[in-house]
Tab-separated table of C-alpha atoms in Angstrom:
chain	number	residue	atom	x	y	z
A	1453	PRO	CA	32.873	79.544	80.732
A	1454	PRO	CA	35.390	82.037	79.407
A	1455	LEU	CA	38.429	81.244	77.289
A	1456	VAL	CA	41.528	82.219	79.109
A	1457	LEU	CA	44.921	82.631	76.764
A	1458	LEU	CA	48.275	82.423	78.086
A	1459	HIS	CA	51.271	83.608	75.937
A	1460	GLY	CA	54.928	82.151	75.562
A	1461	LEU	CA	58.265	83.066	76.696
A	1462	PHE	CA	59.415	86.742	75.938
A	1463	GLY	CA	55.776	87.287	74.839
A	1464	SER	CA	52.620	88.893	76.286
A	1465	GLY	CA	48.918	88.896	76.059
A	1466	ALA	CA	49.066	91.168	73.105
A	1467	ASN	CA	50.492	88.344	71.040
A	1468	LEU	CA	47.167	86.436	71.290
A	1469	ARG	CA	45.084	89.474	70.795
A	1470	ALA	CA	43.846	88.488	67.154
A	1471	VAL	CA	42.853	85.097	68.500
A	1472	ALA	CA	41.010	86.714	71.362
A	1473	GLN	CA	39.223	89.015	69.010
A	1474	ALA	CA	38.458	86.275	66.358
A	1475	VAL	CA	37.210	83.969	69.209
A	1476	ALA	CA	34.875	86.674	70.660
A	1477	ARG	CA	33.607	87.493	67.098
A	1478	ARG	CA	32.950	84.214	65.988
A	1479	HIS	CA	32.043	82.022	69.083
A	1480	GLY	CA	30.606	84.914	71.226
A	1481	THR	CA	32.378	83.629	74.431
A	1482	LYS	CA	34.029	85.969	76.583
A	1483	VAL	CA	38.067	85.865	76.187
A	1484	LEU	CA	40.808	86.992	78.666
A	1485	THR	CA	44.337	87.360	77.678
A	1486	VAL	CA	46.768	87.202	80.705
A	1487	ASP	CA	50.326	88.723	80.904
A	1488	ALA	CA	52.626	86.090	82.727
A	1489	ARG	CA	54.567	87.217	85.560
A	1490	ASN	CA	57.704	88.793	84.537
A	1491	HIS	CA	56.195	89.614	81.185
A	1492	GLY	CA	54.002	92.317	79.582
A	1493	SER	CA	52.493	94.576	82.364
A	1494	SER	CA	52.482	91.837	85.048
A	1495	PRO	CA	54.848	92.595	88.018
A	1496	HIS	CA	58.477	91.175	88.323
A	1497	SER	CA	58.955	88.327	90.672
A	1498	PRO	CA	62.381	86.544	91.341
A	1499	LEU	CA	60.373	83.187	91.420
A	1500	MET	CA	59.461	81.726	88.056
A	1501	SER	CA	58.103	78.047	87.918
A	1502	TYR	CA	55.040	76.304	86.350
A	1503	GLU	CA	53.693	75.891	89.853
A	1504	VAL	CA	53.499	79.697	90.891
A	1505	MET	CA	52.492	80.467	87.057
A	1506	SER	CA	49.426	78.211	87.571
A	1507	LEU	CA	48.783	79.767	91.015
A	1508	ASP	CA	48.742	83.289	89.242
A	1509	VAL	CA	46.075	82.241	86.972
A	1510	GLN	CA	44.080	80.344	89.835
A	1511	HIS	CA	44.016	83.627	91.866
A	1512	LEU	CA	43.121	85.788	88.750
A	1513	LEU	CA	40.113	83.399	88.291
A	1514	ALA	CA	39.059	83.434	91.903
A	1515	ARG	CA	39.309	87.610	91.856
A	1516	LEU	CA	37.010	87.401	88.948
A	1517	GLY	CA	34.831	84.974	90.459
A	1518	LEU	CA	35.223	82.214	87.743
A	1519	THR	CA	34.602	78.712	88.752
A	1520	LYS	CA	35.499	77.341	85.377
A	1521	CYS	CA	37.366	78.125	82.375
A	1522	ILE	CA	38.558	76.867	78.863
A	1523	LEU	CA	42.302	77.441	78.801
A	1524	LEU	CA	44.528	78.129	75.781
A	1525	GLY	CA	48.146	78.319	76.166
A	1526	HIS	CA	51.139	78.464	73.631
A	1527	SER	CA	54.267	77.271	74.548
A	1528	MET	CA	55.501	78.241	78.156
A	1529	GLY	CA	51.658	79.037	78.503
A	1530	GLY	CA	50.596	75.950	77.280
A	1531	LYS	CA	52.820	74.324	80.159
A	1532	THR	CA	51.151	76.760	82.432
A	1533	ALA	CA	47.741	75.609	81.230
A	1534	MET	CA	48.896	71.926	81.602
A	1535	ALA	CA	50.024	72.480	85.161
A	1536	LEU	CA	47.039	74.297	86.190
A	1537	ALA	CA	44.625	71.654	84.743
A	1538	LEU	CA	46.488	68.886	86.453
A	1539	GLN	CA	46.701	70.764	89.764
A	1540	ARG	CA	43.075	71.981	89.611
A	1541	PRO	CA	41.142	69.939	87.132
A	1542	GLU	CA	37.751	71.271	88.499
A	1543	LEU	CA	38.541	74.861	87.234
A	1544	VAL	CA	39.177	73.686	83.769
A	1545	GLU	CA	36.414	72.563	81.290
A	1546	ARG	CA	38.844	71.841	78.526
A	1547	LEU	CA	42.224	72.535	77.561
A	1548	ILE	CA	44.255	73.582	74.175
A	1549	SER	CA	48.357	73.271	74.317
A	1550	VAL	CA	49.599	75.017	71.224
A	1551	ASP	CA	52.897	73.528	69.930
A	1552	ILE	CA	54.069	72.074	73.294
A	1553	SER	CA	53.984	69.024	75.270
A	1554	PRO	CA	54.414	67.859	79.017
A	1555	SER	CA	57.967	66.917	78.487
A	1556	THR	CA	61.479	68.693	78.543
A	1557	THR	CA	62.079	71.371	75.593
A	1558	SER	CA	65.686	71.035	74.925
A	1559	SER	CA	66.339	74.482	73.321
A	1560	ILE	CA	67.603	75.980	76.432
A	1561	SER	CA	71.009	76.902	75.035
A	1562	GLU	CA	69.416	79.015	72.349
A	1563	PHE	CA	67.108	80.678	74.739
A	1564	SER	CA	69.988	81.528	77.144
A	1565	ALA	CA	71.997	82.984	74.196
A	1566	TYR	CA	68.754	85.242	73.560
A	1567	VAL	CA	68.699	86.393	77.169
A	1568	SER	CA	72.459	87.149	76.869
A	1569	ALA	CA	72.176	89.077	73.831
A	1570	MET	CA	69.268	91.197	75.281
A	1571	LYS	CA	71.093	91.986	78.365
A	1572	SER	CA	74.231	93.036	76.511
A	1573	VAL	CA	72.036	95.529	74.203
A	1574	ARG	CA	73.070	99.272	75.190
A	1575	ILE	CA	70.810	102.329	73.928
A	1576	PRO	CA	71.910	105.836	74.642
A	1577	ASP	CA	68.939	107.825	76.719
A	1578	GLY	CA	66.701	110.196	74.589
A	1579	LEU	CA	66.975	108.594	71.393
A	1580	PRO	CA	63.546	108.415	69.119
A	1581	ARG	CA	61.994	105.155	69.509
A	1582	SER	CA	62.518	104.297	65.944
A	1583	THR	CA	66.236	104.619	66.359
A	1584	ALA	CA	66.443	102.787	69.554
A	1585	ARG	CA	64.625	99.764	67.955
A	1586	ARG	CA	66.879	99.880	64.832
A	1587	LEU	CA	70.181	100.007	67.213
A	1588	ALA	CA	68.490	97.116	69.614
A	1589	ASP	CA	68.109	95.129	66.388
A	1590	GLU	CA	71.554	95.492	64.978
A	1591	GLN	CA	72.893	94.418	68.587
A	1592	LEU	CA	70.730	91.266	68.467
A	1593	ARG	CA	71.435	90.305	64.946
A	1594	PRO	CA	74.831	88.354	65.684
A	1595	VAL	CA	72.912	86.006	68.140
A	1596	VAL	CA	69.382	86.157	66.988
A	1597	GLN	CA	69.639	85.798	63.098
A	1598	LEU	CA	65.926	85.242	62.376
A	1599	ALA	CA	64.517	88.797	61.505
A	1600	GLU	CA	61.139	87.710	62.850
A	1601	LEU	CA	62.338	86.194	66.250
A	1602	ARG	CA	64.221	89.639	66.734
A	1603	GLN	CA	61.071	91.736	65.820
A	1604	PHE	CA	59.303	89.349	68.623
A	1605	LEU	CA	61.992	90.227	71.147
A	1606	LEU	CA	62.029	93.806	70.359
A	1607	THR	CA	58.281	94.149	71.352
A	1608	ASN	CA	59.709	94.011	74.854
A	1609	LEU	CA	61.716	97.089	74.370
A	1610	VAL	CA	60.225	99.959	76.332
A	1611	GLU	CA	60.827	103.550	76.918
A	1612	VAL	CA	60.441	105.110	80.425
A	1613	GLU	CA	61.205	108.876	80.804
A	1614	GLY	CA	63.665	108.817	77.753
A	1615	ARG	CA	65.447	105.610	78.735
A	1616	TYR	CA	65.245	102.232	77.136
A	1617	ASP	CA	64.983	99.113	78.937
A	1618	TRP	CA	63.441	95.524	78.561
A	1619	ARG	CA	59.976	94.985	80.141
A	1620	VAL	CA	60.755	91.476	80.686
A	1621	ASN	CA	62.452	90.275	83.738
A	1622	LEU	CA	65.606	88.903	82.063
A	1623	GLU	CA	67.146	88.065	85.447
A	1624	ALA	CA	64.476	85.944	86.668
A	1625	ILE	CA	64.056	84.233	83.331
A	1626	SER	CA	67.687	83.427	82.933
A	1627	HIS	CA	67.680	82.131	86.624
A	1628	HIS	CA	64.666	79.789	85.859
A	1629	LEU	CA	65.277	78.870	82.224
A	1630	SER	CA	65.802	74.944	83.198
A	1631	ASP	CA	62.444	75.301	85.125
A	1632	ILE	CA	60.715	76.805	82.067
A	1633	MET	CA	62.074	74.306	79.770
A	1634	ASN	CA	61.098	71.317	82.026
A	1635	PHE	CA	57.763	70.277	83.413
A	1636	PRO	CA	56.758	69.323	86.843
A	1637	VAL	CA	55.964	65.718	87.721
A	1638	PHE	CA	52.189	64.979	88.054
A	1639	HIS	CA	50.763	61.448	88.681
A	1640	LYS	CA	46.983	62.360	88.479
A	1641	PRO	CA	45.660	62.729	84.877
A	1642	TYR	CA	43.473	65.473	83.902
A	1643	PRO	CA	40.266	64.015	82.793
A	1644	GLY	CA	38.752	66.910	80.620
A	1645	PRO	CA	38.928	67.017	76.759
A	1646	THR	CA	42.227	68.237	75.436
A	1647	LEU	CA	43.731	69.233	72.268
A	1648	PHE	CA	47.466	69.491	71.463
A	1649	LEU	CA	47.747	71.702	68.444
A	1650	GLY	CA	51.227	71.572	66.642
A	1651	GLY	CA	52.693	73.167	63.700
A	1652	SER	CA	54.024	70.538	61.273
A	1653	ASN	CA	57.172	72.214	60.702
A	1654	SER	CA	58.219	72.336	64.457
A	1655	PRO	CA	59.847	69.916	66.716
A	1656	TYR	CA	58.062	70.765	69.965
A	1657	ILE	CA	55.452	67.996	70.067
A	1658	SER	CA	57.051	64.681	68.609
A	1659	PRO	CA	55.935	61.065	68.595
A	1660	LYS	CA	58.245	60.444	71.760
A	1661	ASP	CA	56.108	62.831	73.814
A	1662	TYR	CA	52.904	60.926	72.920
A	1663	PRO	CA	52.994	58.383	75.723
A	1664	GLU	CA	53.302	61.130	78.446
A	1665	ILE	CA	50.607	62.937	76.567
A	1666	ARG	CA	48.340	59.917	76.737
A	1667	ARG	CA	49.392	59.322	80.301
A	1668	LEU	CA	48.483	62.589	81.609
A	1669	PHE	CA	45.798	63.761	79.331
A	1670	PRO	CA	43.873	60.602	78.622
A	1671	LYS	CA	41.370	62.764	76.618
A	1672	ALA	CA	44.032	64.189	74.170
A	1673	ASP	CA	43.595	64.604	70.558
A	1674	ILE	CA	46.843	65.597	68.853
A	1675	GLN	CA	46.569	67.714	65.470
A	1676	PHE	CA	49.249	69.237	63.523
A	1677	ILE	CA	48.547	72.484	61.084
A	1678	GLU	CA	50.266	71.814	58.089
A	1679	GLY	CA	53.180	74.340	57.158
A	1680	ALA	CA	53.025	75.886	60.595
A	1681	GLY	CA	56.129	76.436	62.689
A	1682	HIS	CA	56.322	76.971	66.380
A	1683	ILE	CA	54.028	80.373	66.467
A	1684	VAL	CA	51.001	78.117	64.796
A	1685	HIS	CA	48.610	81.107	65.603
A	1686	GLN	CA	50.675	83.552	63.388
A	1687	ASP	CA	52.029	81.264	60.648
A	1688	LYS	CA	48.360	79.781	59.882
A	1689	PHE	CA	46.069	81.959	61.436
A	1690	GLU	CA	42.695	80.801	59.693
A	1691	GLU	CA	43.543	76.799	59.885
A	1692	PHE	CA	44.456	77.535	63.585
A	1693	MET	CA	41.094	79.289	64.255
A	1694	THR	CA	39.074	76.699	62.779
A	1695	ALA	CA	41.009	73.938	64.978
A	1696	VAL	CA	40.344	76.006	68.066
A	1697	LEU	CA	36.595	76.759	67.009
A	1698	ASN	CA	35.959	73.040	66.172
A	1699	PHE	CA	37.218	72.108	69.742
A	1700	LEU	CA	35.462	74.859	71.828
A	1701	PRO	CA	31.843	73.479	72.979
A	1702	PRO	CA	29.030	74.736	70.868
A	1703	PRO	CA	28.124	78.567	71.614
C-alpha cells in the first residue's frame, strides 16, 4: 500500500516533499503528498473539521482506486490521519502520527494571533516578490517572533497578477480554530499498528495523553526523537527517517 503524507496547519504537501522522496528512494513504496482543504493548491471551503478532512482523503483514495494505505500525518495532518483510521480502519494498514495526540491542543490563542497578524499584512500591488516577502516578514515580526515560524507562514504568500495574497483560507481557519485544536470523540479503537513519533523538546505529546492514546490505539508505540521540536522531520531528518522506515512493513 502507498504511503499518504498529510501536512500540518498553515502547511502544504511541499513541507513533506523531502520525506516523500527519501521514503520512495530508500523503501521503494509509492508516496502521495496531499494538500488539505484550505491549504496549498486545494480548494477553499467554509467547512473545516477532522470529519470532513478525513472524508477528503477517503474520496481521494477512492478516486485513485486505492483500497488500503499507510498514513503519516504531522500535527493537524496527524489528527486527520487518526480520524480516518478510526472512521475507516479497513482503509489504513498502519498509521504514524507525528508530534500530535488525540486530545486537545491548547495553544489556540497563539494560532489565533498568527491568523490575525496574517490578515493584517498589507502589501502594495506590483512589488517584486523578494520585496513583498520582506514587507510581510516585517509586518508579522511583532506577533510571530520566531524567524523560522515567520518563514514557514510566508510560504503561503502568493502573487496573482501582481497582487499578493495568502493561499491559505484564513477565514475558514480562524472560524474553525477550536475544531482544529480539539479532536472528535470516538468510541471504537483502531486495531492496526500505530506509531506516535514526537519531538523530545515539544509539548504536543505528553504523558497525560497516554491513556487516550492507549484507548483509541491499543497497538500504539510512542517514541521521541531527542533534540527535535514540533517539526520533527525538519529538526532531526535522519533520525526521523530511521524511525519511519523501521515502522513501515518490509519492502
